[in-house]
Short mmCIF file of C-alpha atoms in Angstrom, two decimals:
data_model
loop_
_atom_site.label_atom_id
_atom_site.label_comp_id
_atom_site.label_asym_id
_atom_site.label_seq_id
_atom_site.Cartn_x
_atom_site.Cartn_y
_atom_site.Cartn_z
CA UNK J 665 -43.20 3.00 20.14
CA UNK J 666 -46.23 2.52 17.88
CA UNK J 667 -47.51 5.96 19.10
CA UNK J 668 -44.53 7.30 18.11
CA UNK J 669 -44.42 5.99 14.65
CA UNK J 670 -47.87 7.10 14.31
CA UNK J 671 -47.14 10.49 15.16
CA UNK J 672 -44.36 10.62 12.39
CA UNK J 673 -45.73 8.86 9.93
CA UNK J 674 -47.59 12.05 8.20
CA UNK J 675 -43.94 13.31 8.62
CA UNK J 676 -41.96 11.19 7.42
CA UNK J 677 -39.91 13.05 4.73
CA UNK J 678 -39.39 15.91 7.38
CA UNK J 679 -37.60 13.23 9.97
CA UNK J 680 -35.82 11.72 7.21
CA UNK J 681 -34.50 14.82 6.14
CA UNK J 682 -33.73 15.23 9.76
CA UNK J 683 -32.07 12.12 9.82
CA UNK J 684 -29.89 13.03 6.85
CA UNK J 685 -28.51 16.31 8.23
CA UNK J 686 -27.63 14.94 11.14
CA UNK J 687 -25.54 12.47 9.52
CA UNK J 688 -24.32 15.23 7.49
CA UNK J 689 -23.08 17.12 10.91
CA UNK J 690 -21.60 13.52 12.13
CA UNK J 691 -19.40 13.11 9.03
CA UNK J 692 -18.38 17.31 9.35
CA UNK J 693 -17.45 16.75 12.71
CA UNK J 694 -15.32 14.00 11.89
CA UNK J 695 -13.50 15.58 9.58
CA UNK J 696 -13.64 19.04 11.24
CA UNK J 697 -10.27 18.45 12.80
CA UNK J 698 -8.61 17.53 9.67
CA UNK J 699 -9.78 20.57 8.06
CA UNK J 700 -8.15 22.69 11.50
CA UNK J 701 -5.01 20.80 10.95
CA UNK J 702 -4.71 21.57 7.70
CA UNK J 703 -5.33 25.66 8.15
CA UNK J 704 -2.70 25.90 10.56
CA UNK J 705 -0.22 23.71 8.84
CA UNK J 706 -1.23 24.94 5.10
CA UNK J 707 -2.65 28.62 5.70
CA UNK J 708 -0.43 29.51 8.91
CA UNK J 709 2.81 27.45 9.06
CA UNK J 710 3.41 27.20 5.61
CA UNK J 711 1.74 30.25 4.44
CA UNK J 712 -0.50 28.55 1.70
CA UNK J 713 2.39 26.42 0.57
CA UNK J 714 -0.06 22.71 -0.11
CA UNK J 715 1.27 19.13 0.99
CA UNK J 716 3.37 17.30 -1.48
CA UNK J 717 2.72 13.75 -1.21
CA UNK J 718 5.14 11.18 -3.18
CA UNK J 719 5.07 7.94 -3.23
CA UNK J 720 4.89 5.46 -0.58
CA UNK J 721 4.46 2.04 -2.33
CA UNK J 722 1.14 0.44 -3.78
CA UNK J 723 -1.26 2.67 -1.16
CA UNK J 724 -0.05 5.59 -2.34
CA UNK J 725 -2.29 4.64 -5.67
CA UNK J 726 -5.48 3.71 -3.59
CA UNK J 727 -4.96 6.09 -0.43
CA UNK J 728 -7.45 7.97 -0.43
CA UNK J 729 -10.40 4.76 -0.13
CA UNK J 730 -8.04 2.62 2.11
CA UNK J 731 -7.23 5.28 4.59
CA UNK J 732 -10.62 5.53 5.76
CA UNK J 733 -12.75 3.75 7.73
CA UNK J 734 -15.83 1.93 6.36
CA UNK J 735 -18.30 4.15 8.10
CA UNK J 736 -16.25 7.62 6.74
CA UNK J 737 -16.01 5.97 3.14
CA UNK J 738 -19.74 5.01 3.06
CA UNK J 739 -20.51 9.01 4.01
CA UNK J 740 -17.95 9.97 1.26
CA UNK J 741 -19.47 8.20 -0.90
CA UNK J 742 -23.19 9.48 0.14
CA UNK J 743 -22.29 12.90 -0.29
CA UNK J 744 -20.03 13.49 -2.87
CA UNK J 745 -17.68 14.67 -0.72
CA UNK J 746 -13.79 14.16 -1.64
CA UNK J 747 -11.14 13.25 0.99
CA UNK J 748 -9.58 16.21 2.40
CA UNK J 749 -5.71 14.62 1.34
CA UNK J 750 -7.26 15.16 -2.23
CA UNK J 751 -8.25 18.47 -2.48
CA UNK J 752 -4.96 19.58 -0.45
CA UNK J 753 -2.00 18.74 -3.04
CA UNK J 754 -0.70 16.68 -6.14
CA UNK J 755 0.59 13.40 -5.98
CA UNK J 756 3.71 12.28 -6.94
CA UNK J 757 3.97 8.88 -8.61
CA UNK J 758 6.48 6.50 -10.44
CA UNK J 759 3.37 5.28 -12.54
CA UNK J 760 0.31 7.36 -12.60
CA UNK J 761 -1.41 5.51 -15.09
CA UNK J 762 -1.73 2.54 -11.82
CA UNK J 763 -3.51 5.15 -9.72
CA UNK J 764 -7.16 3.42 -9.44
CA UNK J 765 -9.20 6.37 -6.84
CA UNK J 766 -11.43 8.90 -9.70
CA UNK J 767 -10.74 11.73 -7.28
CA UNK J 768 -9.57 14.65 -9.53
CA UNK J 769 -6.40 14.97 -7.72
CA UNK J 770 -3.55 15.97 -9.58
CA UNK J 771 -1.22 13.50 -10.23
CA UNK J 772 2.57 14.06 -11.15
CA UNK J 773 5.21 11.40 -12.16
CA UNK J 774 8.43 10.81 -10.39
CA UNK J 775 11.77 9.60 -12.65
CA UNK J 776 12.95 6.15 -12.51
CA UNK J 777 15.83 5.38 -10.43
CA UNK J 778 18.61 3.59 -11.32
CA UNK J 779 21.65 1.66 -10.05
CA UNK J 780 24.12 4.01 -11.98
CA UNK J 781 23.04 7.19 -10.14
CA UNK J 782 26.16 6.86 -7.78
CA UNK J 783 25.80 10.51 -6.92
CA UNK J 784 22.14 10.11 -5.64
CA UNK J 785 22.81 7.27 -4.47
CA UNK J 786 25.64 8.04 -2.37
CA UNK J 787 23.63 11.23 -1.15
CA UNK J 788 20.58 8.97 -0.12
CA UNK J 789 23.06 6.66 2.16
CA UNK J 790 24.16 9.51 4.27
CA UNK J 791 20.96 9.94 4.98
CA UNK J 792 19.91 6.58 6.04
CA UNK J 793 23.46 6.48 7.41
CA UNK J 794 24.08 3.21 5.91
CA UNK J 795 27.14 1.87 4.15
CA UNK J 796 26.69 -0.51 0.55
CA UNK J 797 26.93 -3.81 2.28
CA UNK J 798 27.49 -7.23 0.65
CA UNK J 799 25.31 -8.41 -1.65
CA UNK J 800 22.69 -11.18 -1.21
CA UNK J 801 23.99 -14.26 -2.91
CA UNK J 802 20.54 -15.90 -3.65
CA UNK J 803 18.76 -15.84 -6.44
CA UNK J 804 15.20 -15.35 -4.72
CA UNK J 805 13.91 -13.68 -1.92
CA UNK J 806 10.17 -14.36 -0.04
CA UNK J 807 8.93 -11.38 1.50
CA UNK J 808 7.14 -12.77 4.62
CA UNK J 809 3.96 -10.30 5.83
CA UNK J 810 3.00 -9.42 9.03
CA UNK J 811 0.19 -12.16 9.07
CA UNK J 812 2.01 -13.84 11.91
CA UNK J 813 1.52 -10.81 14.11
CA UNK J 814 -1.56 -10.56 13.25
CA UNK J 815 -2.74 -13.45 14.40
CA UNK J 816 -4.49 -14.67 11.04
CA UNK J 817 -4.34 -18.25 10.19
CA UNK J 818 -3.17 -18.91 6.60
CA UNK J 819 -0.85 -21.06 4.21
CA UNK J 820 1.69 -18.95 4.01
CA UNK J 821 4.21 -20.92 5.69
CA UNK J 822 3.35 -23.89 3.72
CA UNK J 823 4.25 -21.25 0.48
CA UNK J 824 7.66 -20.35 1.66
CA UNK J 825 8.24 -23.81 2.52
CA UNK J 826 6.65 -24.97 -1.27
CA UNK J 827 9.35 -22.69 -2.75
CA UNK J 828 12.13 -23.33 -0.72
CA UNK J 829 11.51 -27.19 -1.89
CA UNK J 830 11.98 -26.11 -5.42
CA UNK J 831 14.56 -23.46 -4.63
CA UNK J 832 16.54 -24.62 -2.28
CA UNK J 833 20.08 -22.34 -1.10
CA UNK J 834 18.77 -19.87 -4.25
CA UNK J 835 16.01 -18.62 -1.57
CA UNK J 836 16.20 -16.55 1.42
CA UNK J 837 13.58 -15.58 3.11
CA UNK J 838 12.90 -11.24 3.82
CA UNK J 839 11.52 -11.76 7.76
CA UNK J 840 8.51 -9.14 8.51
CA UNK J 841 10.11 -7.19 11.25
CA UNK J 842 6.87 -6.78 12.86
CA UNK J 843 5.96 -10.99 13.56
CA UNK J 844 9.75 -10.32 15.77
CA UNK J 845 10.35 -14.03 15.34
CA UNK J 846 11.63 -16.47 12.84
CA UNK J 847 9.30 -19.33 11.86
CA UNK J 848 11.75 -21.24 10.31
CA UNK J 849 14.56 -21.52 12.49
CA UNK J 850 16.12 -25.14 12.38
CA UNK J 851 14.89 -25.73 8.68
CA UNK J 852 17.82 -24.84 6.62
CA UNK J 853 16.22 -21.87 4.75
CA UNK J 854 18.66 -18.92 4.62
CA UNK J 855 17.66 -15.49 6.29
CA UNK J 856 17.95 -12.53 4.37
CA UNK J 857 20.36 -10.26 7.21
CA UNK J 858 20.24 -6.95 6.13
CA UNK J 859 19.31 -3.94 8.40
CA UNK J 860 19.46 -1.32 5.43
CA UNK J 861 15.86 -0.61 3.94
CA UNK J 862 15.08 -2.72 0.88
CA UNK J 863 14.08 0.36 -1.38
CA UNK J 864 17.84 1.63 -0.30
CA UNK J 865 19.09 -2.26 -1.06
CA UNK J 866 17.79 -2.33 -4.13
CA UNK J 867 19.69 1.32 -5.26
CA UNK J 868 22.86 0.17 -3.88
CA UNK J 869 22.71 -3.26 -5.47
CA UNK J 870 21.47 -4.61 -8.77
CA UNK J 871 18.39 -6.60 -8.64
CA UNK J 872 17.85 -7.08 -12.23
CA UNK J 873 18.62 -10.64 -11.97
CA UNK J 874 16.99 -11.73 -8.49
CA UNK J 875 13.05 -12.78 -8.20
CA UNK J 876 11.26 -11.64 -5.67
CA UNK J 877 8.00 -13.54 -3.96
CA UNK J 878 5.37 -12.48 -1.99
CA UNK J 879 1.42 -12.72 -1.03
CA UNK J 880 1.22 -9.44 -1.58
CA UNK J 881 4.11 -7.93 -0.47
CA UNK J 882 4.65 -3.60 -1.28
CA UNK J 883 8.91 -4.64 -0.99
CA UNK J 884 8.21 -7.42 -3.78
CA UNK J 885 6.21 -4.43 -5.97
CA UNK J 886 7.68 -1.61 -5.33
CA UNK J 887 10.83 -2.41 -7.48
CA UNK J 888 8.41 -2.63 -10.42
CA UNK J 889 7.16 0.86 -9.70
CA UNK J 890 10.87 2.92 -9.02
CA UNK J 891 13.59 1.17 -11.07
CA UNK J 892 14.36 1.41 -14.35
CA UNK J 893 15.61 -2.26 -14.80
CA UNK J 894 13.14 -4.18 -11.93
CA UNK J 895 13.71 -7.69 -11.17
CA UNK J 896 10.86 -10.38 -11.54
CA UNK J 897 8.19 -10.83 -9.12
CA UNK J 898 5.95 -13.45 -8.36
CA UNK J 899 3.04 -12.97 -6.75
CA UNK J 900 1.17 -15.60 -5.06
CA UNK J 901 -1.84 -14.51 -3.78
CA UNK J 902 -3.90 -17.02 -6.01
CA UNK J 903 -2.25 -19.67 -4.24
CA UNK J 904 -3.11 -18.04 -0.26
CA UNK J 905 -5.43 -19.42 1.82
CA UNK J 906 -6.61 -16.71 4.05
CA UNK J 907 -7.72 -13.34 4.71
CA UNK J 908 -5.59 -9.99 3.22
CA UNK J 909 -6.76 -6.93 4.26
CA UNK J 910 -5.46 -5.22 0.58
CA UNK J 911 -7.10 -8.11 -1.36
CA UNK J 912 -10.33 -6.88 0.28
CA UNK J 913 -10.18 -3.41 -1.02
CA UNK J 914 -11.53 -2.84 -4.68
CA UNK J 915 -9.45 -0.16 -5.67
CA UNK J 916 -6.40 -2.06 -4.41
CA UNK J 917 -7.76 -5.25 -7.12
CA UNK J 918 -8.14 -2.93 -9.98
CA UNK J 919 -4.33 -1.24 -8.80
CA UNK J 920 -2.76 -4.66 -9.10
CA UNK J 921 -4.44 -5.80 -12.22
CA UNK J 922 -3.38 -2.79 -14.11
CA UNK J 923 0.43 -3.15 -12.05
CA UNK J 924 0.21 -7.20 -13.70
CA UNK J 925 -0.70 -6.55 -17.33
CA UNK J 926 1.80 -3.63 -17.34
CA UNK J 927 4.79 -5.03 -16.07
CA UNK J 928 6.05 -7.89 -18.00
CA UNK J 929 8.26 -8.98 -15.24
CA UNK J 930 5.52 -10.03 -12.89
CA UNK J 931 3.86 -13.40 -12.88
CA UNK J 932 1.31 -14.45 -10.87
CA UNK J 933 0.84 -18.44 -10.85
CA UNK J 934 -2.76 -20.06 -10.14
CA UNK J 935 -3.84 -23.41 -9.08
CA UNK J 936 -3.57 -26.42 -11.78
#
């Protein structure tokens, strides 16, 4: 090994050069079938039309970091290279002024929705093929995440339970269809039953006057983001004890601290 590093050492910017070209290759072959996929769906299929991308809750405004893996982000980053989703078409967003990734990409904003738009609304139901439902009768709803599934260790629990102390029947808790079980049984704490999507809920039913609560929930945000009269939100992630995998991601910080000091309607409470 020391004969070896002896032998390079007078070239030593010719094998680092090396060294960088070959990552370059590794990240192009990464992304090489990306690039193929997007020929034949782009230049072939849809003869040059581009992607449209709309909005799809708070990742839609720091996609293009998040999507990637740390090794692909840290070559990105190396080489100046943008993600291919950038390069390929707009996005479409309720707030554009949120988007935190300085990518170039176009950016486009959608209209507001609103709970008077009976026509759209009625349109978007046949579609779901879902029918208006009853309305939820409590006040608040606690988004539970997926953390449960996940198999992370946190306070969360100990949250719901915190607000359903103060709350009482005026909270229902939104189960997390992925954790497939309800933590709660046998405590008294109502269970919001609804099989219709809560983007869909929220057209067909006024939730001006509700609060929603979550860690960091996209169903508790997303209201902010698509309605013209959102309801409040609190977020609690101040109070969590344990590991999110958006609270990890810078531009996903920067999204929600821009989201908070927008939207009056949002509160996030802190220890003391």
């Amino acid at each position: 090994m020391k004969n070896l590093f002896r032998t390079l050492l007078p070239h030593k910017w010719t094998a680092l050069l090396v060294l960088l070209l070959m990552a370059g290759q590794a990240f192009c072959e990464m992304n090489l079938p990306q690039y193929t996929q997007a020929l034949i769906d782009t230049g072939i299929q849809n003869r040059g039309i581009e992607h449209i991308r709309f909005e799809d809750g708070g990742m839609s405004y720091v996609r293009d970091h998040a999507s990637v893996n740390p090794v692909e982000r840290r070559m990105q980053k190396l080489f100046g290279i943008r993600p291919l989703g950038s390069i390929l078409a707009p996005q479409y967003l309720y707030e554009p002024g949120l988007y935190s990734v300085n990518d170039g990409r176009e950016i486009r904003q959608l209209p507001k929705l609103s709970t008077e738009d009976k026509p759209f609304i009625e349109a978007v139901n046949k579609v779901f093929n879902v029918a208006e439902g009853a309305a939820l009768p409590q006040e608040a709803v606690f988004f539970e995440a997926s953390y449960y599934a996940d198999g992370q260790v946190n306070n969360e629990g100990e949250l719901i339970r915190l607000c359903h102390s103060a709350l009482g029947s005026r909270l229902a808790i939104k189960l997390h269809p992925r954790n497939g079980v309800n933590r709660f049984e046998g405590e008294q704490i109502a269970i919001m039953d609804s099989n219709m999507p809560w983007e869909l809920y929220c057209l067909n039913h006024d939730v001006s006057d509700k609060i929603l609560i979550s860690v960091t929930s996209n169903a508790a945000i997303s209201p902010q983001l698509f309605l013209e009269k959102p309801p409040r939100t609190v977020l609690v992630y101040r109070l969590f004890n344990g590991r999110d995998s958006l609270l990890i991601i810078d531009e996903y910080k920067e999204y929600l601290r821009k989201l908070i000091n927008k939207c009056p309607r949002i509160s996030v409470p802190a220890n003391g």
